[in-house]
Every structure is written in C-alpha cells, then in structure tokens.
mmCIF file of C-alpha atoms in Angstrom:
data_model
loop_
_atom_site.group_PDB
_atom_site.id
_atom_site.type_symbol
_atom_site.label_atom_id
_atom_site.label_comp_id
_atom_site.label_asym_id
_atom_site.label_seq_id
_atom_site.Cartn_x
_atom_site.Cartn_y
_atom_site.Cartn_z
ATOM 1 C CA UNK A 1 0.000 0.000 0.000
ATOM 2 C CA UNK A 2 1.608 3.667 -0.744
ATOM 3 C CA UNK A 3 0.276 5.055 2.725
ATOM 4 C CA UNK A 4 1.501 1.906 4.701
ATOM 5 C CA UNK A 5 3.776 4.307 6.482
ATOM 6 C CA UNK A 6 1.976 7.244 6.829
ATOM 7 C CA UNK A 7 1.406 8.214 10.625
ATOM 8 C CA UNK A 8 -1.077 10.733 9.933
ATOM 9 C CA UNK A 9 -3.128 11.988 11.923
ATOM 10 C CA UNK A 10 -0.162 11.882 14.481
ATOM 11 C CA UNK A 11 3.127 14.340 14.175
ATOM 12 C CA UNK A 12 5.590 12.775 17.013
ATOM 13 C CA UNK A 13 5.726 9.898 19.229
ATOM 14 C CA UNK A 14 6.454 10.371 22.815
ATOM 15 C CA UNK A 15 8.250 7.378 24.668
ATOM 16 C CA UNK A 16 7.207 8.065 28.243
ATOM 17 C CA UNK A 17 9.015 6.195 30.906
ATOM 18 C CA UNK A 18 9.644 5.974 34.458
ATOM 19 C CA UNK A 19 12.726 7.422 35.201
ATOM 20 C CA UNK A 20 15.640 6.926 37.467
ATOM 21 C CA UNK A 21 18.985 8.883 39.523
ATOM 22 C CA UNK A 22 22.365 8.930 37.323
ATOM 23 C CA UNK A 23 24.449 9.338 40.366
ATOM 24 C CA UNK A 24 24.381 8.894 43.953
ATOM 25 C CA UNK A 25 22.931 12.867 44.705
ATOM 26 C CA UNK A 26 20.214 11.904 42.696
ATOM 27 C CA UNK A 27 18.908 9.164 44.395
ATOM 28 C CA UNK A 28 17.091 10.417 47.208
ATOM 29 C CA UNK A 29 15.361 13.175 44.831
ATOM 30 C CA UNK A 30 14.234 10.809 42.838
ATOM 31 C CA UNK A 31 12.655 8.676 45.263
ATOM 32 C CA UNK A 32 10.692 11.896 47.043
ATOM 33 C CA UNK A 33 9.654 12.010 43.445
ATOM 34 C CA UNK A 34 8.291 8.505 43.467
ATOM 35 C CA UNK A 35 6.981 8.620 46.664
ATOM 36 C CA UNK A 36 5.477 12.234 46.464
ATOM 37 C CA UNK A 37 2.651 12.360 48.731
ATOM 38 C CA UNK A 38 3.538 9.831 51.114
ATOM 39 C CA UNK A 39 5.097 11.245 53.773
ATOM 40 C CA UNK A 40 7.879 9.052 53.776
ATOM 41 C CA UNK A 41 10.781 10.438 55.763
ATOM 42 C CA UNK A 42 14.246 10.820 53.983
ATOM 43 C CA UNK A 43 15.948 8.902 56.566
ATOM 44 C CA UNK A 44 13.549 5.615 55.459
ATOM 45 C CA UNK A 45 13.514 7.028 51.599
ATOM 46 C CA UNK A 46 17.940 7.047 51.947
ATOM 47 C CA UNK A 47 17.188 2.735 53.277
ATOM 48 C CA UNK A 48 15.216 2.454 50.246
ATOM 49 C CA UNK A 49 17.752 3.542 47.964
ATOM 50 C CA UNK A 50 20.528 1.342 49.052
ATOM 51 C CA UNK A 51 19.416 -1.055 45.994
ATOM 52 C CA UNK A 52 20.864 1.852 43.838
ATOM 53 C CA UNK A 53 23.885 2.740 45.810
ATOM 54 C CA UNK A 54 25.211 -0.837 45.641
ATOM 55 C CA UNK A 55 25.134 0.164 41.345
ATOM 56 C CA UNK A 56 26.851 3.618 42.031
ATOM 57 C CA UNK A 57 23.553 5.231 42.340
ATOM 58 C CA UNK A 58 22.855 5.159 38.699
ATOM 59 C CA UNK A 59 19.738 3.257 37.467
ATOM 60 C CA UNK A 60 20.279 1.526 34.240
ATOM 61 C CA UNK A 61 16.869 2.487 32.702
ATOM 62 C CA UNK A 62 17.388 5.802 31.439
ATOM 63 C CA UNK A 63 20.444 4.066 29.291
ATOM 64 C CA UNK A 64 18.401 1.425 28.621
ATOM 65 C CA UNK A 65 15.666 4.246 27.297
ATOM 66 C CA UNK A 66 18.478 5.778 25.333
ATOM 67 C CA UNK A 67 19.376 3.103 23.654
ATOM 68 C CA UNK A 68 15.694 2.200 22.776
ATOM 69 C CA UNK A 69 15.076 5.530 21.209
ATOM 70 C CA UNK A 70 18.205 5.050 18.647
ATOM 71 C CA UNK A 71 17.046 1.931 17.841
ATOM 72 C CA UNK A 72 13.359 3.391 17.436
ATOM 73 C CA UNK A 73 15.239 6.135 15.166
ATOM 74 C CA UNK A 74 17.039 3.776 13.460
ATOM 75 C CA UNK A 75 13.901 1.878 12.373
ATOM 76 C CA UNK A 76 12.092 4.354 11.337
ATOM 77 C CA UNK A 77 14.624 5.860 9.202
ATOM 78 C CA UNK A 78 15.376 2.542 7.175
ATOM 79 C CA UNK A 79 11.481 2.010 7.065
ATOM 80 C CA UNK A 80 10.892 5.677 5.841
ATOM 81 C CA UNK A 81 8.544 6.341 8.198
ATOM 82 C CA UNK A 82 8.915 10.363 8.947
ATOM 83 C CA UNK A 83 8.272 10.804 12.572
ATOM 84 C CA UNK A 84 10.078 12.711 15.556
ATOM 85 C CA UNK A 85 10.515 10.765 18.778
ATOM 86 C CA UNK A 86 10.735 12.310 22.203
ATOM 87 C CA UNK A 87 11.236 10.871 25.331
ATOM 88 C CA UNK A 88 10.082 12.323 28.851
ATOM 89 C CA UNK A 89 9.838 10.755 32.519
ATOM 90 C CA UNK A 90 7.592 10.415 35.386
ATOM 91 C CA UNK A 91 10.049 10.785 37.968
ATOM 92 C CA UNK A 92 13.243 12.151 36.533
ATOM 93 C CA UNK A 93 14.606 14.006 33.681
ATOM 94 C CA UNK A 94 14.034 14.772 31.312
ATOM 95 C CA UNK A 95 10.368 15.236 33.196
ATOM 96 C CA UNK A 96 7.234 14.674 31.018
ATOM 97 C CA UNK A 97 5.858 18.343 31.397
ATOM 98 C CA UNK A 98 8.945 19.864 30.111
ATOM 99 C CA UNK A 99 9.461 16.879 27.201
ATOM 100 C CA UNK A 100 5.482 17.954 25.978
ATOM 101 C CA UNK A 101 6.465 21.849 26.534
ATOM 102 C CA UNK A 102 9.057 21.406 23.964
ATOM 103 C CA UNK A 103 6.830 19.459 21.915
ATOM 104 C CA UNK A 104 4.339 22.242 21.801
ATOM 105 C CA UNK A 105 6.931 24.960 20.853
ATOM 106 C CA UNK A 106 7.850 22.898 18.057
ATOM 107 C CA UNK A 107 4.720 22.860 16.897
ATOM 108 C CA UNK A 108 3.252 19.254 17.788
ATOM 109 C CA UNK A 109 -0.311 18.835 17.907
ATOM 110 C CA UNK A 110 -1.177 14.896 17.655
ATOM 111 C CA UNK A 111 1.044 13.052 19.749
ATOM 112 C CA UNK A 112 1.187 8.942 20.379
ATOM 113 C CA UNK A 113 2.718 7.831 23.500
ATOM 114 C CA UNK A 114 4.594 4.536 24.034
ATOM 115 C CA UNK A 115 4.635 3.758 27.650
ATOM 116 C CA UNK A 116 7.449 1.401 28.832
ATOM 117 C CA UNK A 117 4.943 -1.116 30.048
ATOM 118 C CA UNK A 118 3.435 -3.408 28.254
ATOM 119 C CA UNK A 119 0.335 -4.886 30.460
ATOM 120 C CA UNK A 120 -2.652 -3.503 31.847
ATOM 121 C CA UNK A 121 -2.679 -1.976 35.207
ATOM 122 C CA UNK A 122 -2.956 1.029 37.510
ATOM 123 C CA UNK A 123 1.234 1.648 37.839
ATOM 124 C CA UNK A 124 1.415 -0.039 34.400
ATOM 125 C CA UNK A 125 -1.156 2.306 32.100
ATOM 126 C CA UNK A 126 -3.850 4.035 34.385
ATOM 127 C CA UNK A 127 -1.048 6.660 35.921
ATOM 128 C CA UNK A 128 0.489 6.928 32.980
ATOM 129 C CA UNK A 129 -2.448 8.358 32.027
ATOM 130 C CA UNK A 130 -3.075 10.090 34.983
ATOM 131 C CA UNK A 131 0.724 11.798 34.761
ATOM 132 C CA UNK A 132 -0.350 13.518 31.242
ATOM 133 C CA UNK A 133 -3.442 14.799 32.732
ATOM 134 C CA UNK A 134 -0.842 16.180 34.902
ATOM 135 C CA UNK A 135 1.092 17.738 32.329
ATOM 136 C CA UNK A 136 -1.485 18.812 29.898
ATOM 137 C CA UNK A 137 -3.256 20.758 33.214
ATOM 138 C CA UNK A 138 0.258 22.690 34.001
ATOM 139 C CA UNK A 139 0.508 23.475 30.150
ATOM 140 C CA UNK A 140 -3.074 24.762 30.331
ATOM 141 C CA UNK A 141 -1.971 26.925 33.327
ATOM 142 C CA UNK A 142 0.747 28.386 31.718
ATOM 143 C CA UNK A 143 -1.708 29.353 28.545
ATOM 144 C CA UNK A 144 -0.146 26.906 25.737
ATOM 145 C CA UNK A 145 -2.218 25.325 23.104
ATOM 146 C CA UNK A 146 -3.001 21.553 24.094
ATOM 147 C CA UNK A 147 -1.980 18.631 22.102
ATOM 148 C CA UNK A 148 -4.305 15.751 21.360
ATOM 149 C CA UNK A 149 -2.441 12.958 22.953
ATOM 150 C CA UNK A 150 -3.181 9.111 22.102
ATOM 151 C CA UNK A 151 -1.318 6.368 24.127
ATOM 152 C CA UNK A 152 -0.187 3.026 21.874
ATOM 153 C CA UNK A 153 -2.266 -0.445 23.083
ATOM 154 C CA UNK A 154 -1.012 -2.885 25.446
ATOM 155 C CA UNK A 155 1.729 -5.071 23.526
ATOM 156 C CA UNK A 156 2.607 -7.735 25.641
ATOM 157 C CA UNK A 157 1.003 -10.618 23.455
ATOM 158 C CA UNK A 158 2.860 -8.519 20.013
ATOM 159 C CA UNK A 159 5.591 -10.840 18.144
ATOM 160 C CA UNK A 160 7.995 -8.408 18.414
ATOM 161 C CA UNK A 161 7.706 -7.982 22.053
ATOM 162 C CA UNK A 162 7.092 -12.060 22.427
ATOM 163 C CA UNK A 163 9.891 -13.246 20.000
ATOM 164 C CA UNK A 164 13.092 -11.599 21.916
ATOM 165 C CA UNK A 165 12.088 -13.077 24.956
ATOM 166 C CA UNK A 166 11.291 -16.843 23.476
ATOM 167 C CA UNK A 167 15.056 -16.374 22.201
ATOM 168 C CA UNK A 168 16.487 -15.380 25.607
ATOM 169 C CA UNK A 169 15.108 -18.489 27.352
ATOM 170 C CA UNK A 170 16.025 -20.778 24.946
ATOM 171 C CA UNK A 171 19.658 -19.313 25.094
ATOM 172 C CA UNK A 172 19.586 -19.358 28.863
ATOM 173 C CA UNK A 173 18.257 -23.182 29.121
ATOM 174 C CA UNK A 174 21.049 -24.011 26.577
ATOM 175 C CA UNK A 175 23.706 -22.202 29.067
ATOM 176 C CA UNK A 176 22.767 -24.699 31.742
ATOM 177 C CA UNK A 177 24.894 -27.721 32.828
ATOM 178 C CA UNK A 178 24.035 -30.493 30.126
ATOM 179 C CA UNK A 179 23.001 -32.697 33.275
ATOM 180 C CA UNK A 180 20.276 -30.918 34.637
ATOM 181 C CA UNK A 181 19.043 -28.799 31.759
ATOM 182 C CA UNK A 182 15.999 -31.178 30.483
ATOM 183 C CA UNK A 183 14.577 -30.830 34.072
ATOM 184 C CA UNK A 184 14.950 -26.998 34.446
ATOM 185 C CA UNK A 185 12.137 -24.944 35.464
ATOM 186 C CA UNK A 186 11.139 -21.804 34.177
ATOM 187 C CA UNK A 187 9.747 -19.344 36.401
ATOM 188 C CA UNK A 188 8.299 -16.315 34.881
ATOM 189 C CA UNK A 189 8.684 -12.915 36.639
ATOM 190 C CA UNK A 190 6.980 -10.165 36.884
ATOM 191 C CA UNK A 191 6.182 -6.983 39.153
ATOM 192 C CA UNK A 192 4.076 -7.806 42.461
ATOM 193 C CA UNK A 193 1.405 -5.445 42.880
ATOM 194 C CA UNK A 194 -1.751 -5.841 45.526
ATOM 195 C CA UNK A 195 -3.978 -7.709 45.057
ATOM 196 C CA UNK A 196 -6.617 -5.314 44.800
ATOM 197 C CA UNK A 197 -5.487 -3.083 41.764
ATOM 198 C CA UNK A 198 -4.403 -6.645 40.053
ATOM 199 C CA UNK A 199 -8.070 -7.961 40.615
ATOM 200 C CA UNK A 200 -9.447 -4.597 38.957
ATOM 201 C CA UNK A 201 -6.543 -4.494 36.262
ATOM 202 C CA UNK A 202 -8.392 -3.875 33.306
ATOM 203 C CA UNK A 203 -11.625 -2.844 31.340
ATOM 204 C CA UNK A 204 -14.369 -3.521 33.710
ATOM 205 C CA UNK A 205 -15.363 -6.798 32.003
ATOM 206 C CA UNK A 206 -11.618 -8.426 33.284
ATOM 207 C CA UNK A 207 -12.457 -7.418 36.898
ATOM 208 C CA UNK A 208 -11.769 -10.211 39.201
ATOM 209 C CA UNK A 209 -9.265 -12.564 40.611
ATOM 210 C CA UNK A 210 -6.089 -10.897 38.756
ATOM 211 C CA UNK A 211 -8.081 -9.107 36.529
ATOM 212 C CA UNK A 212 -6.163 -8.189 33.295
ATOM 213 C CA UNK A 213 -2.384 -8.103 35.056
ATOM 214 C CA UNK A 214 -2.231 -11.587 35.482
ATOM 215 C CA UNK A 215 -4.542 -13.472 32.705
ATOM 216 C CA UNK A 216 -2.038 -11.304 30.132
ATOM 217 C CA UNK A 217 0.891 -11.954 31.832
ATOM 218 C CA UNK A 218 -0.135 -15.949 32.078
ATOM 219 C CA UNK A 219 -0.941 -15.931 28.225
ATOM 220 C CA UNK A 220 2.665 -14.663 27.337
ATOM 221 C CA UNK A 221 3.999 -17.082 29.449
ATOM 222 C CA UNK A 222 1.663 -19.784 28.114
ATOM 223 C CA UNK A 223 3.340 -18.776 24.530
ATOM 224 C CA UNK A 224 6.744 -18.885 25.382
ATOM 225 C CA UNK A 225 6.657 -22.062 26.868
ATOM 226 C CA UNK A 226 4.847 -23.350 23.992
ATOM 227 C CA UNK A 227 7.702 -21.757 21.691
ATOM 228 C CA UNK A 228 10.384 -23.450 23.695
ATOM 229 C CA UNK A 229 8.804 -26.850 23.778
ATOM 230 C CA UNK A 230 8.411 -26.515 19.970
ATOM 231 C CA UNK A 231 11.898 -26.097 19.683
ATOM 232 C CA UNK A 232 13.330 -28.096 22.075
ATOM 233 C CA UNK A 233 10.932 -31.043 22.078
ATOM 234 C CA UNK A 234 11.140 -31.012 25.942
ATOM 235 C CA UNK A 235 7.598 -29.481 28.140
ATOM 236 C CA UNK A 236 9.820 -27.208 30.934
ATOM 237 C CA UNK A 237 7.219 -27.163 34.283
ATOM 238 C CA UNK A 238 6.685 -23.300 34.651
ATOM 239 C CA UNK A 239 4.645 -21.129 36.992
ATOM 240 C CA UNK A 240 4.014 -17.330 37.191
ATOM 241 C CA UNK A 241 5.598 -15.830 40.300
ATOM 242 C CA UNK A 242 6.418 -11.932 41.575
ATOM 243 C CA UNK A 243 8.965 -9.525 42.569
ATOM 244 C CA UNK A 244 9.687 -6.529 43.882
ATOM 245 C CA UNK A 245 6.799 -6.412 45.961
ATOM 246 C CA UNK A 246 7.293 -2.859 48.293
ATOM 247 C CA UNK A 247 4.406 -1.504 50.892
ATOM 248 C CA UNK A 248 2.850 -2.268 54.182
ATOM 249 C CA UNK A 249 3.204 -5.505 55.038
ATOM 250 C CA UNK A 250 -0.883 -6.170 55.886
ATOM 251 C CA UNK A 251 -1.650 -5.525 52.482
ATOM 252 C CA UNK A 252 -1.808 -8.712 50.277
ATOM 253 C CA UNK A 253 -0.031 -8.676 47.117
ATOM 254 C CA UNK A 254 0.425 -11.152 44.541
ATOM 255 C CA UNK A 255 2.389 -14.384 45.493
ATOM 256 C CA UNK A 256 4.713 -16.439 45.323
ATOM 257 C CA UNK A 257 7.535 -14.130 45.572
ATOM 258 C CA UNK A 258 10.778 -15.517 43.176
ATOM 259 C CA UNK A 259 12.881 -16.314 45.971
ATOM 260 C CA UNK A 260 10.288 -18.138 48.405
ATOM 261 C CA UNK A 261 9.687 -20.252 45.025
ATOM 262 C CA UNK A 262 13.120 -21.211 44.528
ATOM 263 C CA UNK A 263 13.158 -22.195 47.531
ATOM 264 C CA UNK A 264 10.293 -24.310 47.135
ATOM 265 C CA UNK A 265 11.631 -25.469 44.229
ATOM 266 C CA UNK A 266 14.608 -26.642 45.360
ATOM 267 C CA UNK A 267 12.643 -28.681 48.310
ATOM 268 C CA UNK A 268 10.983 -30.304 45.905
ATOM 269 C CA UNK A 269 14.220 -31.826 44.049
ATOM 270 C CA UNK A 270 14.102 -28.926 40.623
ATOM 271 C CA UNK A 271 17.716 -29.719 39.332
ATOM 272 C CA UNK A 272 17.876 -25.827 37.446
ATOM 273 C CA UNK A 273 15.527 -22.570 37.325
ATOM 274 C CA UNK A 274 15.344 -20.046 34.247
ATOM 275 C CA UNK A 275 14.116 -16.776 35.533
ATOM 276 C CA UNK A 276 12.296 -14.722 32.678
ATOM 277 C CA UNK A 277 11.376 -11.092 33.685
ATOM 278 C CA UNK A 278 8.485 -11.245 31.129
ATOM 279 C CA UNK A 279 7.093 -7.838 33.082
ATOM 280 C CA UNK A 280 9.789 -5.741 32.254
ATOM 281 C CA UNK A 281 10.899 -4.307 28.932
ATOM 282 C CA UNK A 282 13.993 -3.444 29.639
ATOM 283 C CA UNK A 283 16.790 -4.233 32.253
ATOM 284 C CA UNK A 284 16.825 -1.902 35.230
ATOM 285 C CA UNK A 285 17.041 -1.717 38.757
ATOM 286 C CA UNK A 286 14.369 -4.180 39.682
ATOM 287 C CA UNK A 287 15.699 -6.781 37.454
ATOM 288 C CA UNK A 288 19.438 -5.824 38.089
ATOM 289 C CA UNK A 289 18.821 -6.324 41.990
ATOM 290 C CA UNK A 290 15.898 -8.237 42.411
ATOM 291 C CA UNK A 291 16.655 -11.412 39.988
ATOM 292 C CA UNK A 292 20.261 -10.829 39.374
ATOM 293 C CA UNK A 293 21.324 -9.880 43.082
ATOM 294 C CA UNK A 294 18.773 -11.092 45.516
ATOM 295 C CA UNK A 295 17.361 -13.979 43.893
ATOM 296 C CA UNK A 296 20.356 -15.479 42.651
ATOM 297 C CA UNK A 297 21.979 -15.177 45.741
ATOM 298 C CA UNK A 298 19.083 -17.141 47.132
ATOM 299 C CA UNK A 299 19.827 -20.045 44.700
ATOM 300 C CA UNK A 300 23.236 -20.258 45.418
ATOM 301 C CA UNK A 301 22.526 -20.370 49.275
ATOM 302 C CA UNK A 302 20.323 -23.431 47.882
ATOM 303 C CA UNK A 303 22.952 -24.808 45.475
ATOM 304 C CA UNK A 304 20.430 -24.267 42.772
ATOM 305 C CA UNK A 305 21.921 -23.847 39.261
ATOM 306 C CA UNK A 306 19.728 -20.848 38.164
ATOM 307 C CA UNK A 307 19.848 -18.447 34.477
ATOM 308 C CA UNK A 308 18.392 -15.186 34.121
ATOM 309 C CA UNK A 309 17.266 -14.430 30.897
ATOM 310 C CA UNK A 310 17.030 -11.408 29.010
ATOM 311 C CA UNK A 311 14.544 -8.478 28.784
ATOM 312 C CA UNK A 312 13.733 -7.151 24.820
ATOM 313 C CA UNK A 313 15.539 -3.432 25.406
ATOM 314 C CA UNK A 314 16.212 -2.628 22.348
ATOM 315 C CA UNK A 315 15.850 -5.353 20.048
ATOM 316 C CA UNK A 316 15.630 -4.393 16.460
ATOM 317 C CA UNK A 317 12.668 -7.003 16.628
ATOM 318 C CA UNK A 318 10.874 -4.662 19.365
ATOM 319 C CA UNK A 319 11.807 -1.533 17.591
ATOM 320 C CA UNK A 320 9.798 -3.394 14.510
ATOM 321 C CA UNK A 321 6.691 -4.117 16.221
ATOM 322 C CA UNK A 322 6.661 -0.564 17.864
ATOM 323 C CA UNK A 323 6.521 1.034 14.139
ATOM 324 C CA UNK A 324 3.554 -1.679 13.423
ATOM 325 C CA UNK A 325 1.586 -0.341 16.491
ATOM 326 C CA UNK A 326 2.081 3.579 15.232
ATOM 327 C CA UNK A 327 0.884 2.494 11.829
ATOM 328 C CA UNK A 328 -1.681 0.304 12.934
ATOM 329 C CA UNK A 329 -3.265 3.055 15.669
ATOM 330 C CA UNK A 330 -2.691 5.767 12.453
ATOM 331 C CA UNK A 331 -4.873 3.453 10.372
ATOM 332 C CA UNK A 332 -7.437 3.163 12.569
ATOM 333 C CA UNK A 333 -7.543 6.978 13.609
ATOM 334 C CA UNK A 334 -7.699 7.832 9.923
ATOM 335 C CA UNK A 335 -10.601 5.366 9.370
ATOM 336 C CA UNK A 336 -8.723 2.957 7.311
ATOM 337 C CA UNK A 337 -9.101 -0.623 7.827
ATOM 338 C CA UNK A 338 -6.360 -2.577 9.869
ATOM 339 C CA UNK A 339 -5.981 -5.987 11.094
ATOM 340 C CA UNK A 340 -3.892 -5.651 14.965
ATOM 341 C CA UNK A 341 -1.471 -8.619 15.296
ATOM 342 C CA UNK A 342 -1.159 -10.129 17.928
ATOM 343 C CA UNK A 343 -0.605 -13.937 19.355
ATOM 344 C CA UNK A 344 -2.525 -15.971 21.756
ATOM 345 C CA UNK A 345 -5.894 -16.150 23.581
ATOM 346 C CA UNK A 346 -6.509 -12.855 24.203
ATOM 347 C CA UNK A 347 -6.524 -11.048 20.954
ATOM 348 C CA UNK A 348 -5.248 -7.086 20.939
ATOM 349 C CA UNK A 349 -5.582 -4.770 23.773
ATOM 350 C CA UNK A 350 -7.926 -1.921 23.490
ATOM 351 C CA UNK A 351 -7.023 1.141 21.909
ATOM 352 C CA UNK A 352 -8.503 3.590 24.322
ATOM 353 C CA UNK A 353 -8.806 2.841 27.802
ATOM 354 C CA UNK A 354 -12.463 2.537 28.842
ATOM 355 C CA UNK A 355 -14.320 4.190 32.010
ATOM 356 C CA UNK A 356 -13.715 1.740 34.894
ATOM 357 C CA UNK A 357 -10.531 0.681 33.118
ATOM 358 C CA UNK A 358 -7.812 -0.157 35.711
ATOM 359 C CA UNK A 359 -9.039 2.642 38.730
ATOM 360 C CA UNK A 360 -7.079 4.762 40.853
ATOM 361 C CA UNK A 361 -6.888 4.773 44.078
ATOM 362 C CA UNK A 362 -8.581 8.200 44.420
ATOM 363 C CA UNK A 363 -9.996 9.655 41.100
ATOM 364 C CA UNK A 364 -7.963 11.481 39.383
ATOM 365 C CA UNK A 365 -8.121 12.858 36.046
ATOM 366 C CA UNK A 366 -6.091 10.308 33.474
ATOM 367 C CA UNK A 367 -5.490 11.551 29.587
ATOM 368 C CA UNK A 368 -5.429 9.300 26.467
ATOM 369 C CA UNK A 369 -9.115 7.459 27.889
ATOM 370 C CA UNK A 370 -12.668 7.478 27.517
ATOM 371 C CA UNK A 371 -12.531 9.445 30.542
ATOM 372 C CA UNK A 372 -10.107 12.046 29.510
ATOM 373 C CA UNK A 373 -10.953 15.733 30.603
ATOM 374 C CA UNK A 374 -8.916 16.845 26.960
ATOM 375 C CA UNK A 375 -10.894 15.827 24.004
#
C-alpha cells in the first residue's frame, strides 16, 4: 500500500518512561519524586535507595531508554517512516511536562505515546495516564495550546515484544549444565502489585481474581513455553511468580515471591531454574537487583543452578513491532481498515482505555481514555 507508512493523523511519538537517579545525589530526589505524597521520611527514603547505591547510584533504565530511542530512530529511518521521537519521565529528567512543553513549541499537535509497560494496570497504564493529565493541566496553566495525545495499546502478546524473549530463554536453558538442563524450570517474573489493583486491572469486564495483570501476563507465558517446547521437544514445568513487591506488610499482594519459590523449588528436588522477567521491557534496577542480586543469591545459598534471561531493550525485533503499532493506531484513527497482530488467547488490547478501566486509588483525572478531561 503507498500510505503503509503514513502516521497521519499523528506528528511525534512520545516514549514516556519511568525514570531513574544517574548518580548517587540523585537518588534520594528521585525517590521523594516517586513517593510524592507519602510522607515518607528521607531517613527511610535514603534505606530504600541502598538497591541503587550498591550500582553507584545510577539506574540503568534511562540508558536502557536511550538506547531504545536510537534503535526506534534507526527503524524508522530505514522504514521511511517520517516521525520525531521524544522521550520524557515520570520521575526524573528529562520530566514529562517539560518533554510535551518542547513538543508544543515545536509545533506538535497529535502526539502517540509509548509507555514502557506493556500490560494492563494502575502503575502499568492508568497513571500513565493520569501523569499527562498532569502535564497537559500545568501546560493549560501556563496558557499553551493543548496537544491531542493518544497512548499506543497494550503489547505484551505482540511478536515483536514475544519473539526476543522466546530467544532469551532458549539461550539461557542451553547455558545450563548439560546434566540438569531437560529438568529446568522456568519461572516467569513479573512486578508484584496488591492484590486489589491486580483484581481490577483492566476494562471492567476483566475485573476479578487478577483481573487483566495476570490473565495477560499468564498468556505470554503460556506462549513462550509453547515456543520453547516446539523447539526443544522437551515441556519445561513453569509457573508465574512476583517480585519486587514494596508496601505495608498487611496488604496482600500477589504471590509467590521468586525467591520463596526457589526455595520451594529446590525442596521439591528442581535440578535448574530459568528466571524470565516477562514484566519488564527493559533491564533496570528491579531486574538488576531483584533477579540478578537477591534472587540469585538465594539459589546459590540453595545450590540451585539458576539463568536469568534477558529483557527485549532494544531489540531491532521490538523496535519493529513498535513502528507496526504507530501504523496500525494511524490506520485506525484515519478510518482505514487494519488488522492488529497479535498472538494468543486474548486477541489485541484496546485502543482507548475505557471508564472503569484499571481505577485509581482516588480519582484522578487520566489523559489518552474514555474518561479524559482533553478531548
């Protein structure tokens, strides 16, 4: 087709991110910036950030984001597809207000945003969302004109997303001892949230136990097994299990953490583990401490041969699908017909975010959504 890279109606894409310190004076900033509201004291929030000083105090996730946007700039330009990328953060720089005040001044006016999550959820879309409706309401203040802003579908069950991460476990089960690698598990990571905003994760329709968080995150783990047993010829036992779980210890969140089921593992005579951090696109902190520090200390306390495998980053095979989602959401915005891809049960996400859709704690206004305040 001659328009089968033409973005209209959109003029930019925004990657939006979460942010994190470059250096050890950073660190406690950035966590008041997380934890904004909370009243945490900077004694506790200085605890907190010992994860980052054991790295130097430098997250790896705005490098990671870096090198995402060349490769996004890279694909674009060999695909001919004319469209400036910017990049802004939640809770760092460069800050999302001043990445869409620069967008303004150069004259952007339909925006797409690619959030560096790719399931649905309250931390994972809904204050995403909620963080341009931020933005957008200090512009307003300040008397700019207002971009329309769209935000790019869930992608978690895309090839491009899937494929990278099918490769990474397979390379990680052959880096096992010969001995014990037919028996290895595979345990699937993700982020541990409550159990409340997982069971309301979602359109409305999804509400219930795990709501959208974990039926999406079970179906991409449902495909990659299903990849590696195709290739291998050998069905790997694997089970769905959390990390990083933070907050008052009363409130439930979801279970098993990784290292209680390593442990369990191990009890029960598992001769290897592959860890897969299929909840996180990229490598930062809470894969760099959580799975590669924490829970692989755990398994060698246990003796348990363990591999971490890799997160997509910037795979030229990720950069690919992310073009496909701006042409496929262009399509459909300019009323021409499109067929989503996507793999497994569950079809493609949603392209705007529903009423009810994954709720906040407190309402808030959230951009991008049936609900938006900004038309």
């Amino acid at each position: 087709m001659s328009d089968a890279l033409d973005a209209t109606p959109y003029d930019a894409l925004l990657l939006l991110s979460f942010g994190g310190p470059e250096g050890p004076d950073d660190v406690v900033p950035f966590l008041e910036n997380v934890t904004r509201g909370r009243g945490i004291p900077k004694e506790r929030l200085k605890e907190v950030g010992q994860h980052y000083f054991l790295f130097g105090g430098v997250s790896p996730i705005n490098d990671q984001n870096r090198a995402l946007l060349d490769a996004l700039r890279k694909d674009f330009a060999e695909h001919g597809l004319d469209l400036p990328i910017y990049w802004g953060n939640r809770n760092w720089a460069p800050y999302l207000t001043d990445t869409l005040r620069e967008m303004v001044a150069e004259g952007r006016r339909r925006i797409l945003v690619l959030a560096t999550s790719a399931y649905a959820s309250y931390s994972g879309c809904r204050q995403y969302r909620e963080n341009l409706a931020d933005s957008l309401a200090a512009l307003a203040a300040e008397g700019l004109e207002l971009p329309k802003i769209d935000k790019l579908r869930h992608y978690f069950n895309h090839p491009g997303f899937l494929d990278p991460m099918i490769d990474g476990v397979l390379a990680s089960l052959a880096d096992l001892p010969e001995d014990v690698r037919a028996g290895a598990h595979i345990a699937f990571t993700t982020h541990s949230i409550p159990t409340a905003s997982a069971d309301t994760s979602g359109p409305v329709e999804t509400h219930g136990e795990g709501g959208a968080y974990v039926e999406e995150h079970l179906d991409v783990a449902e495909l990659i097994a299903a990849a590696v047993r195709e290739r291998t010829g050998i069905d790997h036992p694997w089970r769905l299990v959390y990390q990083s779980r933070s907050g008052a210890p009363q409130i439930p969140w979801l279970e098993p953490d990784i290292c209680d089921h390593l442990e369990a593992l191990h009890g029960a005579g598992v001769p290897a583990v592959v860890m897969a951090p299929i909840g996180f696109v990229s490598d930062h902190m809470e894969v760099l401490y959580d799975l590669d520090t924490e829970a692989s200390a755990k398994a060698g306390e246990l003796g348990l041969p363990v591999r971490r495998s890799v997160t997509v980053g910037d795979d030229p095979r990720f950069a690919a699908a992310i073009r496909e989602l701006v042409l496929e959401r262009a399509a459909a915005e300019s009323g021409r017909e499109v067929t989503p891809c996507a793999l497994g049960t569950l079809g493609a996400s949603h392209n705007l975010c529903p009423v009810g859709c994954c709720p906040a704690r407190a309402p808030r206004p959230a951009a991008a959504g049936a609900d938006s305040p900004y038309a």
